């Protein structure tokens, strides 16, 4: 009785332990490892990665999955049946790409990343172009291995956002763009109404960290099961149900970098900390998709952290941590953290223009995969789109098509999830607020547990047992919808910019 399931569970736990151990090594590499440790660390990571892959994809795992699926107590049990179902899906997917191709591809990706870093530094796109061409070819082959019917990009998208379709994302983005471009124009015409002078200045790192920690703790990031350390590129990483870490970086001349970075990563971490413990070490103990993950980080960063109500609670505390804010009116501070300005760099973009950066990348990826855009023509296409969507032209490729690491490391199909996450964050927040109309007033009191409890129940607890599509439908009663996001942006920025 249940004997195959028990054996399966042990095997899945082993594979997950190996992945989590890799995460620990990866986190250490980015935080505390001395620079010279990098060569051996790469070997260690590659060994653990291989062992995890072998454990999970072995024929023995396949047999256990098939046998366990037949067991009566598995079929009748919600948790056990989900564990078998989701792992069966992962298993089938992972078997589709031949091992020798995976090895060839990861080599191309690691060479691509090195070439990209140099090309960006030297502002030399042609030096990177052959590596990009190889990565595009490989991505196209991956799509063919995984299989697709309507568009090869569907297969790539599906790796990050299960069930998402290129045509649907295209339609969502088209609707968004139609409304965003005029909004950005109207804001730009009123640009003088908002100054970001208050958030530029001198902000000691220690004071920034202390205040960011205080806010993260208050919104519900559990530090007894988490930790904050410093890196160049902030991220969140999970070692287990009770150990979810975040990293950040501080800019002593700009307030937003550390504070909103910490809120953003705390949003990711609170998702992982909120996944029910029943999924621990099953492979379902994770966020269900990149977009759902990003909806959580963006909600805490923007809907909460950049709201007027949040600062009714937080501003007096900030003023005691950084006394220079005593001279700045709360309303001017609120406007400063919400300044909108078309800019060249995606990761520094504000809430309103951010999705436009994503659409540019999404359209270019599709064109690359289709073959209608040649890699050598990428800079020209990039600059034309920045001019069309944001009204600005990059002065060079380092600040243009070479700015992101994604294409160099073979990530294609990933970018759209950032914008989908922003859209979803508004849809989820709108639903939570309908259920709890006093939510914003609670923020003004420093109370965030009503929102967190709603997210725990409707978004976090299911882990990967629901697909993103199922989760969105269940939590909000409808599929992904761009309307709440546009309503949120229009009302908030209409107020700030007096439109
Ligand atoms: Zn994020």
Coordinates of C-alpha atoms and ligand atoms in Angstrom, one line a residue:
X1 CA 0.0 0.0 0.0
X2 CA 1.5 3.2 -1.1
X3 CA 4.9 1.6 -1.4
X4 CA 5.8 3.0 -4.8
X5 CA 4.7 6.5 -3.7
X6 CA 7.0 6.3 -0.6
X7 CA 9.9 5.2 -2.7
X8 CA 9.1 7.9 -5.3
X9 CA 9.0 10.6 -2.5
X10 CA 12.4 9.6 -1.3
X11 CA 13.8 9.9 -4.8
X12 CA 12.2 13.3 -5.4
X13 CA 13.5 14.5 -2.1
X14 CA 17.0 13.5 -3.0
X15 CA 16.8 15.4 -6.3
X16 CA 15.4 18.4 -4.5
X17 CA 18.1 18.2 -1.8
X18 CA 20.7 18.4 -4.6
X19 CA 19.1 21.4 -6.2
X20 CA 18.8 23.2 -2.9
X21 CA 22.5 22.4 -2.1
X22 CA 23.3 24.0 -5.5
X23 CA 21.4 27.0 -4.5
X24 CA 23.4 27.3 -1.3
X25 CA 26.7 27.2 -3.3
X26 CA 25.3 29.7 -5.8
X27 CA 24.2 32.1 -3.1
X28 CA 27.6 31.8 -1.4
X29 CA 29.4 32.5 -4.7
X30 CA 27.4 35.8 -5.1
X31 CA 27.8 36.9 -1.4
X32 CA 30.9 35.7 0.5
X33 CA 33.1 33.5 -1.7
X34 CA 36.5 34.9 -2.3
X35 CA 37.0 35.6 -6.0
X36 CA 39.6 32.9 -6.5
X37 CA 37.1 30.3 -5.5
X38 CA 35.3 30.5 -8.8
X39 CA 36.9 27.7 -10.7
X40 CA 36.3 25.0 -8.2
X41 CA 32.9 26.3 -7.4
X42 CA 31.9 26.0 -11.0
X43 CA 33.0 22.3 -10.9
X44 CA 31.0 21.8 -7.7
X45 CA 27.9 23.4 -9.2
X46 CA 28.2 21.4 -12.3
X47 CA 28.6 18.1 -10.4
X48 CA 25.6 18.8 -8.2
X49 CA 23.5 19.9 -11.2
X50 CA 24.4 16.7 -13.1
X51 CA 23.6 14.5 -10.1
X52 CA 20.2 16.2 -9.6
X53 CA 19.4 15.8 -13.2
X54 CA 20.4 12.2 -13.3
X55 CA 18.5 11.4 -10.1
X56 CA 15.3 13.0 -11.4
X57 CA 15.4 11.8 -15.0
X58 CA 16.6 8.2 -14.4
X59 CA 14.4 5.4 -15.8
X60 CA 13.8 4.3 -12.2
X61 CA 12.1 7.6 -11.4
X62 CA 10.0 7.2 -14.5
X63 CA 8.9 3.7 -13.4
X64 CA 8.1 4.9 -9.8
X65 CA 6.0 7.7 -11.2
X66 CA 4.0 5.3 -13.4
X67 CA 3.6 2.8 -10.5
X68 CA 2.7 5.4 -7.9
X69 CA 0.0 6.9 -10.2
X70 CA -1.8 3.6 -10.1
X71 CA -2.0 3.4 -6.3
X72 CA -5.4 3.9 -4.9
X73 CA -4.3 6.1 -1.9
X74 CA -2.4 8.3 -4.3
X75 CA -5.4 8.8 -6.5
X76 CA -7.6 9.6 -3.5
X77 CA -5.2 12.0 -1.9
X78 CA -5.0 15.6 -3.0
X79 CA -1.4 16.1 -2.0
X80 CA 0.0 12.8 -3.3
X81 CA -1.8 13.0 -6.6
X82 CA -0.5 16.5 -7.2
X83 CA 3.0 15.4 -6.4
X84 CA 2.8 12.6 -8.9
X85 CA 1.0 14.7 -11.6
X86 CA 3.4 17.7 -11.5
X87 CA 6.5 15.6 -11.4
X88 CA 5.2 13.4 -14.2
X89 CA 4.9 16.6 -16.3
X90 CA 8.4 17.8 -15.3
X91 CA 9.8 14.3 -16.0
X92 CA 8.2 14.1 -19.5
X93 CA 9.5 17.6 -20.4
X94 CA 13.0 16.9 -19.2
X95 CA 13.3 13.8 -21.3
X96 CA 12.5 15.6 -24.5
X97 CA 15.9 17.3 -24.8
X98 CA 18.8 15.0 -25.5
X99 CA 21.6 15.0 -22.9
X100 CA 24.4 15.7 -25.5
X101 CA 22.5 18.7 -26.8
X102 CA 22.0 20.0 -23.3
X103 CA 25.8 19.8 -22.7
X104 CA 26.5 21.6 -26.0
X105 CA 23.9 24.3 -25.2
X106 CA 25.1 25.0 -21.7
X107 CA 28.7 25.4 -23.0
X108 CA 27.4 27.9 -25.6
X109 CA 25.6 29.7 -22.9
X110 CA 28.5 30.0 -20.6
X111 CA 30.8 31.2 -23.5
X112 CA 28.0 33.6 -24.5
X113 CA 27.9 35.1 -21.1
X114 CA 31.6 35.7 -21.0
X115 CA 31.6 37.2 -24.5
X116 CA 28.6 39.4 -23.6
X117 CA 30.3 40.8 -20.5
X118 CA 33.3 41.8 -22.6
X119 CA 31.3 43.1 -25.5
X120 CA 29.2 45.3 -23.1
X121 CA 32.3 46.6 -21.5
X122 CA 33.9 47.5 -24.8
X123 CA 30.6 48.5 -26.4
X124 CA 31.2 46.0 -29.2
X125 CA 28.1 44.3 -30.4
X126 CA 29.7 42.6 -33.5
X127 CA 32.0 40.7 -31.1
X128 CA 28.9 39.3 -29.3
X129 CA 26.8 38.7 -32.5
X130 CA 28.1 35.1 -33.3
X131 CA 27.3 34.0 -29.7
X132 CA 23.9 35.4 -29.9
X133 CA 23.3 33.7 -33.2
X134 CA 24.3 30.4 -31.7
X135 CA 22.0 30.9 -28.7
X136 CA 19.1 31.8 -31.0
X137 CA 19.7 28.6 -33.0
X138 CA 19.8 26.6 -29.9
X139 CA 16.6 28.2 -28.5
X140 CA 14.9 27.3 -31.8
X141 CA 16.1 23.7 -31.5
X142 CA 14.9 23.5 -27.9
X143 CA 11.5 24.7 -29.1
X144 CA 11.5 21.9 -31.7
X145 CA 12.5 19.3 -29.1
X146 CA 9.8 20.4 -26.7
X147 CA 7.2 20.6 -29.4
X148 CA 4.8 23.3 -30.5
X149 CA 1.8 23.8 -32.7
X150 CA 1.1 27.4 -33.3
X151 CA 4.4 29.1 -32.8
X152 CA 7.9 27.9 -31.8
X153 CA 8.1 30.7 -29.2
X154 CA 5.2 29.0 -27.3
X155 CA 7.5 26.2 -26.3
X156 CA 10.1 28.7 -24.9
X157 CA 7.5 30.7 -23.1
X158 CA 6.0 27.5 -21.6
X159 CA 9.3 26.8 -19.8
X160 CA 8.8 29.8 -17.6
X161 CA 5.1 30.3 -17.8
X162 CA 3.3 27.0 -18.2
X163 CA 0.4 27.2 -20.6
X164 CA 1.1 30.7 -21.8
X165 CA 0.6 31.3 -25.6
X166 CA 2.5 33.7 -27.7
X167 CA -0.7 34.9 -29.4
X168 CA -2.3 35.6 -26.1
X169 CA 0.7 37.5 -24.7
X170 CA 0.8 39.5 -27.9
X171 CA -2.8 40.5 -27.5
X172 CA -2.4 41.4 -23.8
X173 CA 0.7 43.5 -24.6
X174 CA -1.0 45.2 -27.6
X175 CA -3.9 46.3 -25.3
X176 CA -1.5 47.5 -22.7
X177 CA 0.7 49.4 -25.2
X178 CA -2.2 51.2 -26.7
X179 CA -3.0 52.7 -23.3
X180 CA 0.5 53.1 -22.0
X181 CA 2.1 55.1 -24.8
X182 CA -0.4 58.0 -24.5
X183 CA -0.1 57.9 -20.7
X184 CA 3.6 58.2 -20.9
X185 CA 3.3 61.1 -23.3
X186 CA 0.8 62.9 -21.0
X187 CA 3.1 62.4 -18.0
X188 CA 6.2 63.6 -20.0
X189 CA 4.3 66.8 -20.9
X190 CA 3.8 67.4 -17.1
X191 CA 7.2 66.2 -16.1
X192 CA 8.0 69.4 -14.1
X193 CA 5.3 68.5 -11.5
X194 CA 7.5 65.9 -9.9
X195 CA 11.0 66.2 -8.7
X196 CA 13.1 63.3 -7.5
X197 CA 15.6 65.6 -5.7
X198 CA 14.5 64.2 -2.3
X199 CA 15.7 60.7 -3.1
X200 CA 19.0 61.9 -4.5
X201 CA 21.6 62.9 -1.9
X202 CA 23.6 61.2 0.8
X203 CA 22.2 58.2 2.5
X204 CA 24.5 56.2 4.8
X205 CA 24.4 52.5 4.0
X206 CA 23.9 51.4 7.6
X207 CA 20.9 53.7 8.0
X208 CA 19.5 52.4 4.7
X209 CA 19.9 48.8 5.8
X210 CA 18.4 49.3 9.2
X211 CA 15.3 51.0 7.7
X212 CA 14.9 48.5 4.9
X213 CA 15.1 45.6 7.4
X214 CA 12.5 47.2 9.6
X215 CA 10.1 47.6 6.7
X216 CA 10.7 44.1 5.4
X217 CA 10.0 42.7 8.8
X218 CA 6.8 44.8 9.2
X219 CA 5.3 43.7 5.8
X220 CA 5.9 40.0 6.9
X221 CA 9.2 38.7 5.7
X222 CA 10.1 36.3 8.4
X223 CA 13.8 36.8 9.4
X224 CA 13.7 33.8 11.7
X225 CA 13.5 31.8 8.4
X226 CA 15.4 34.3 6.2
X227 CA 18.4 36.5 5.9
X228 CA 19.6 39.6 4.1
X229 CA 23.1 40.0 2.6
X230 CA 24.8 42.1 -0.1
X231 CA 25.4 41.3 -3.8
X232 CA 25.8 43.2 -7.0
X233 CA 22.6 41.8 -8.5
X234 CA 19.8 41.5 -5.9
X235 CA 18.0 38.1 -5.8
X236 CA 16.0 35.8 -3.7
X237 CA 17.0 32.2 -3.2
X238 CA 15.3 29.2 -1.4
X239 CA 17.2 26.5 0.5
X240 CA 14.0 25.1 2.1
X241 CA 10.7 25.9 3.6
X242 CA 12.4 27.5 6.6
X243 CA 15.3 29.2 4.9
X244 CA 14.6 31.7 2.2
X245 CA 17.2 34.4 1.7
X246 CA 17.3 37.7 0.0
X247 CA 20.2 39.9 -1.2
X248 CA 20.4 43.6 -1.9
X249 CA 22.8 46.4 -2.9
X250 CA 23.0 49.9 -1.5
X251 CA 23.7 53.1 -3.4
X252 CA 24.6 55.8 -0.9
X253 CA 23.6 58.6 -3.3
X254 CA 20.1 57.2 -4.3
X255 CA 17.5 56.1 -1.7
X256 CA 15.4 53.9 -4.0
X257 CA 17.9 51.3 -4.9
X258 CA 18.2 49.5 -1.6
X259 CA 14.8 50.2 -0.1
X260 CA 12.7 49.1 -3.0
X261 CA 15.1 46.4 -3.9
X262 CA 14.6 44.9 -0.4
X263 CA 10.8 45.2 -0.6
X264 CA 10.9 43.6 -4.1
X265 CA 13.0 40.6 -2.9
X266 CA 11.0 40.3 0.3
X267 CA 7.9 39.9 -1.9
X268 CA 9.6 37.0 -3.7
X269 CA 10.7 35.5 -0.3
X270 CA 7.3 35.8 1.3
X271 CA 5.9 33.8 -1.6
X272 CA 8.4 31.0 -0.9
X273 CA 8.0 31.2 2.8
X274 CA 4.2 31.0 2.3
X275 CA 4.3 27.8 0.3
X276 CA 2.7 25.1 2.3
X277 CA 5.0 22.7 4.1
X278 CA 3.2 19.7 2.7
X279 CA 5.1 20.3 -0.5
X280 CA 8.5 20.3 1.2
X281 CA 11.2 18.3 -0.8
X282 CA 8.7 17.2 -3.5
X283 CA 9.7 19.6 -6.2
X284 CA 6.3 21.4 -5.7
X285 CA 7.9 23.6 -3.0
X286 CA 8.4 26.5 -5.2
X287 CA 6.5 29.4 -6.9
X288 CA 4.3 28.1 -9.8
X289 CA 5.7 30.4 -12.5
X290 CA 7.9 33.4 -13.1
X291 CA 5.0 35.8 -13.7
X292 CA 3.2 34.7 -10.5
X293 CA 6.5 35.2 -8.6
X294 CA 7.0 38.6 -10.1
X295 CA 3.4 39.6 -9.2
X296 CA 4.3 39.1 -5.6
X297 CA 7.6 41.1 -5.6
X298 CA 6.0 43.9 -7.6
X299 CA 2.9 44.1 -5.4
X300 CA 4.9 44.6 -2.2
X301 CA 7.3 46.9 -4.0
X302 CA 4.8 49.0 -5.9
X303 CA 1.1 48.6 -4.9
X304 CA 2.2 48.6 -1.2
X305 CA 5.6 50.2 -0.9
X306 CA 5.0 53.1 -3.3
X307 CA 1.5 53.9 -2.0
X308 CA 0.6 57.1 -0.2
X309 CA -0.8 55.0 2.7
X310 CA 2.4 53.0 3.3
X311 CA 4.3 56.2 3.8
X312 CA 1.7 57.6 6.2
X313 CA 3.0 54.8 8.5
X314 CA 6.6 54.7 7.3
X315 CA 7.6 58.3 6.7
X316 CA 7.9 59.4 10.4
X317 CA 10.0 56.3 11.0
X318 CA 12.2 57.1 8.0
X319 CA 12.7 60.7 9.3
X320 CA 14.2 59.3 12.5
X321 CA 16.5 57.0 10.6
X322 CA 17.6 59.7 8.1
X323 CA 17.0 63.1 9.6
X324 CA 17.5 65.0 6.3
X325 CA 13.9 63.9 5.4
X326 CA 12.6 66.1 8.2
X327 CA 13.0 69.0 5.7
X328 CA 11.0 67.1 3.0
X329 CA 7.2 67.1 3.0
X330 CA 5.7 63.7 2.9
X331 CA 3.8 64.4 -0.2
X332 CA 6.9 65.5 -2.1
X333 CA 8.7 62.4 -0.9
X334 CA 5.8 60.3 -2.2
X335 CA 6.0 62.0 -5.6
X336 CA 9.8 61.6 -5.7
X337 CA 9.6 57.8 -5.3
X338 CA 7.0 57.7 -8.1
X339 CA 8.7 59.8 -10.7
X340 CA 8.1 58.6 -14.2
X341 CA 10.7 59.2 -16.9
X342 CA 11.3 57.3 -20.2
X343 CA 14.8 55.9 -19.8
X344 CA 17.2 53.6 -21.5
X345 CA 17.8 51.0 -18.9
X346 CA 15.1 48.4 -18.1
X347 CA 16.2 47.6 -14.5
X348 CA 16.0 51.3 -13.6
X349 CA 12.7 51.9 -15.2
X350 CA 9.7 53.2 -13.3
X351 CA 6.3 51.4 -13.0
X352 CA 4.7 53.1 -16.0
X353 CA 7.4 52.7 -18.6
X354 CA 8.7 49.3 -17.4
X355 CA 6.4 47.2 -19.5
X356 CA 7.4 49.0 -22.7
X357 CA 10.9 47.9 -22.2
X358 CA 9.6 44.3 -21.9
X359 CA 7.5 44.5 -25.1
X360 CA 10.5 45.6 -27.1
X361 CA 12.4 42.5 -26.0
X362 CA 9.4 40.2 -26.4
X363 CA 8.8 41.4 -30.0
X364 CA 12.5 41.1 -30.9
X365 CA 12.8 37.6 -29.4
X366 CA 9.8 36.4 -31.5
X367 CA 11.4 37.9 -34.6
X368 CA 14.8 36.3 -33.9
X369 CA 13.1 32.9 -33.3
X370 CA 11.1 33.3 -36.5
X371 CA 14.2 34.3 -38.4
X372 CA 12.7 37.5 -39.6
X373 CA 15.3 39.5 -37.6
X374 CA 19.0 38.6 -38.2
X375 CA 21.3 38.9 -35.2
X376 CA 23.5 41.4 -37.0
X377 CA 20.5 43.7 -37.3
X378 CA 19.6 43.6 -33.6
X379 CA 21.1 47.0 -32.6
X380 CA 19.3 48.8 -35.4
X381 CA 16.0 47.2 -34.6
X382 CA 16.5 47.8 -30.9
X383 CA 17.1 51.5 -31.3
X384 CA 14.2 51.9 -33.7
X385 CA 11.8 50.4 -31.1
X386 CA 13.2 52.5 -28.2
X387 CA 12.5 55.5 -30.4
X388 CA 9.0 54.4 -31.3
X389 CA 7.9 53.2 -27.8
X390 CA 9.8 55.5 -25.4
X391 CA 10.8 58.4 -27.6
X392 CA 14.5 58.0 -26.9
X393 CA 17.5 56.5 -28.7
X394 CA 20.4 54.8 -27.0
X395 CA 23.7 56.6 -27.6
X396 CA 25.5 53.2 -27.8
X397 CA 24.8 49.4 -27.7
X398 CA 26.1 49.1 -24.1
X399 CA 23.1 51.2 -23.0
X400 CA 21.0 49.6 -25.7
X401 CA 20.8 45.9 -26.8
X402 CA 23.8 44.8 -24.7
X403 CA 22.3 45.9 -21.4
X404 CA 20.7 42.6 -20.3
X405 CA 22.4 39.3 -19.5
X406 CA 19.4 37.2 -20.6
X407 CA 20.1 36.5 -24.3
X408 CA 23.8 35.8 -23.6
X409 CA 22.9 33.0 -21.2
X410 CA 20.3 31.6 -23.6
X411 CA 17.2 32.8 -21.7
X412 CA 14.6 33.4 -24.4
X413 CA 10.9 33.5 -23.5
X414 CA 11.7 34.8 -20.0
X415 CA 11.3 38.6 -20.4
X416 CA 7.5 38.6 -21.0
X417 CA 7.0 37.2 -17.5
X418 CA 8.2 40.4 -15.9
X419 CA 5.4 42.4 -17.5
X420 CA 2.8 39.7 -17.0
X421 CA 3.7 39.7 -13.3
X422 CA 3.1 43.5 -13.1
X423 CA -0.3 43.0 -14.8
X424 CA -1.2 40.2 -12.5
X425 CA -0.1 42.1 -9.3
X426 CA -2.8 44.6 -10.0
X427 CA -5.4 42.0 -10.7
X428 CA -4.6 40.1 -7.4
X429 CA -4.5 43.3 -5.4
X430 CA -7.8 44.5 -6.8
X431 CA -9.4 41.1 -5.8
X432 CA -7.9 41.3 -2.3
X433 CA -9.1 44.8 -1.8
X434 CA -12.6 43.9 -2.9
X435 CA -12.6 41.2 -0.2
X436 CA -11.0 43.5 2.4
X437 CA -12.0 47.1 1.5
X438 CA -10.0 48.6 4.4
X439 CA -6.7 47.2 3.2
X440 CA -5.1 50.6 2.3
X441 CA -6.2 52.2 5.6
X442 CA -4.4 49.3 7.3
X443 CA -1.2 50.1 5.5
X444 CA -1.4 53.6 7.0
X445 CA -1.3 51.9 10.5
X446 CA 1.6 49.7 9.5
X447 CA -0.6 46.7 9.3
X448 CA 0.0 44.3 6.4
X449 CA -1.1 40.9 7.8
X450 CA -4.6 41.0 6.2
X451 CA -3.0 41.3 2.7
X452 CA -0.3 38.7 3.5
X453 CA -2.9 36.2 4.8
X454 CA -5.0 36.6 1.7
X455 CA -1.9 36.0 -0.5
X456 CA -0.8 33.1 1.6
X457 CA -4.2 31.4 1.1
X458 CA -4.8 32.3 -2.6
X459 CA -1.4 32.4 -4.1
X460 CA 1.4 31.0 -1.9
X461 CA 0.2 27.9 -0.2
X462 CA -0.6 25.8 -3.4
X463 CA 3.1 26.0 -4.5
X464 CA 3.4 24.3 -7.9
X465 CA 0.3 22.2 -7.4
X466 CA -1.7 24.7 -9.4
X467 CA -0.6 25.9 -12.9
X468 CA -0.4 29.7 -13.2
X469 CA -3.6 29.7 -15.3
X470 CA -5.4 27.7 -12.7
X471 CA -4.1 29.9 -9.9
X472 CA -5.2 33.1 -11.5
X473 CA -8.7 31.8 -12.3
X474 CA -9.1 30.4 -8.8
X475 CA -7.8 33.5 -7.0
X476 CA -9.5 36.2 -9.1
X477 CA -12.4 34.4 -10.8
X478 CA -11.1 35.1 -14.3
X479 CA -8.0 34.7 -16.6
X480 CA -5.2 37.3 -16.7
X481 CA -6.7 40.7 -17.4
X482 CA -4.9 44.0 -18.2
X483 CA -7.8 46.3 -17.0
X484 CA -6.9 46.4 -13.3
X485 CA -3.3 47.3 -14.1
X486 CA -4.2 50.1 -16.4
X487 CA -6.9 51.4 -13.9
X488 CA -4.2 51.4 -11.2
X489 CA -1.6 53.2 -13.3
X490 CA -4.1 55.7 -14.7
X491 CA -5.6 56.6 -11.3
X492 CA -2.3 56.8 -9.4
X493 CA -0.3 58.7 -12.0
X494 CA -3.2 60.8 -13.0
X495 CA -3.3 62.1 -9.5
X496 CA 0.5 62.5 -9.1
X497 CA 0.9 64.3 -12.5
X498 CA -2.4 66.2 -12.4
X499 CA -3.7 64.7 -15.7
Ligands
LIG1 ZN1 11.7 40.0 -9.2

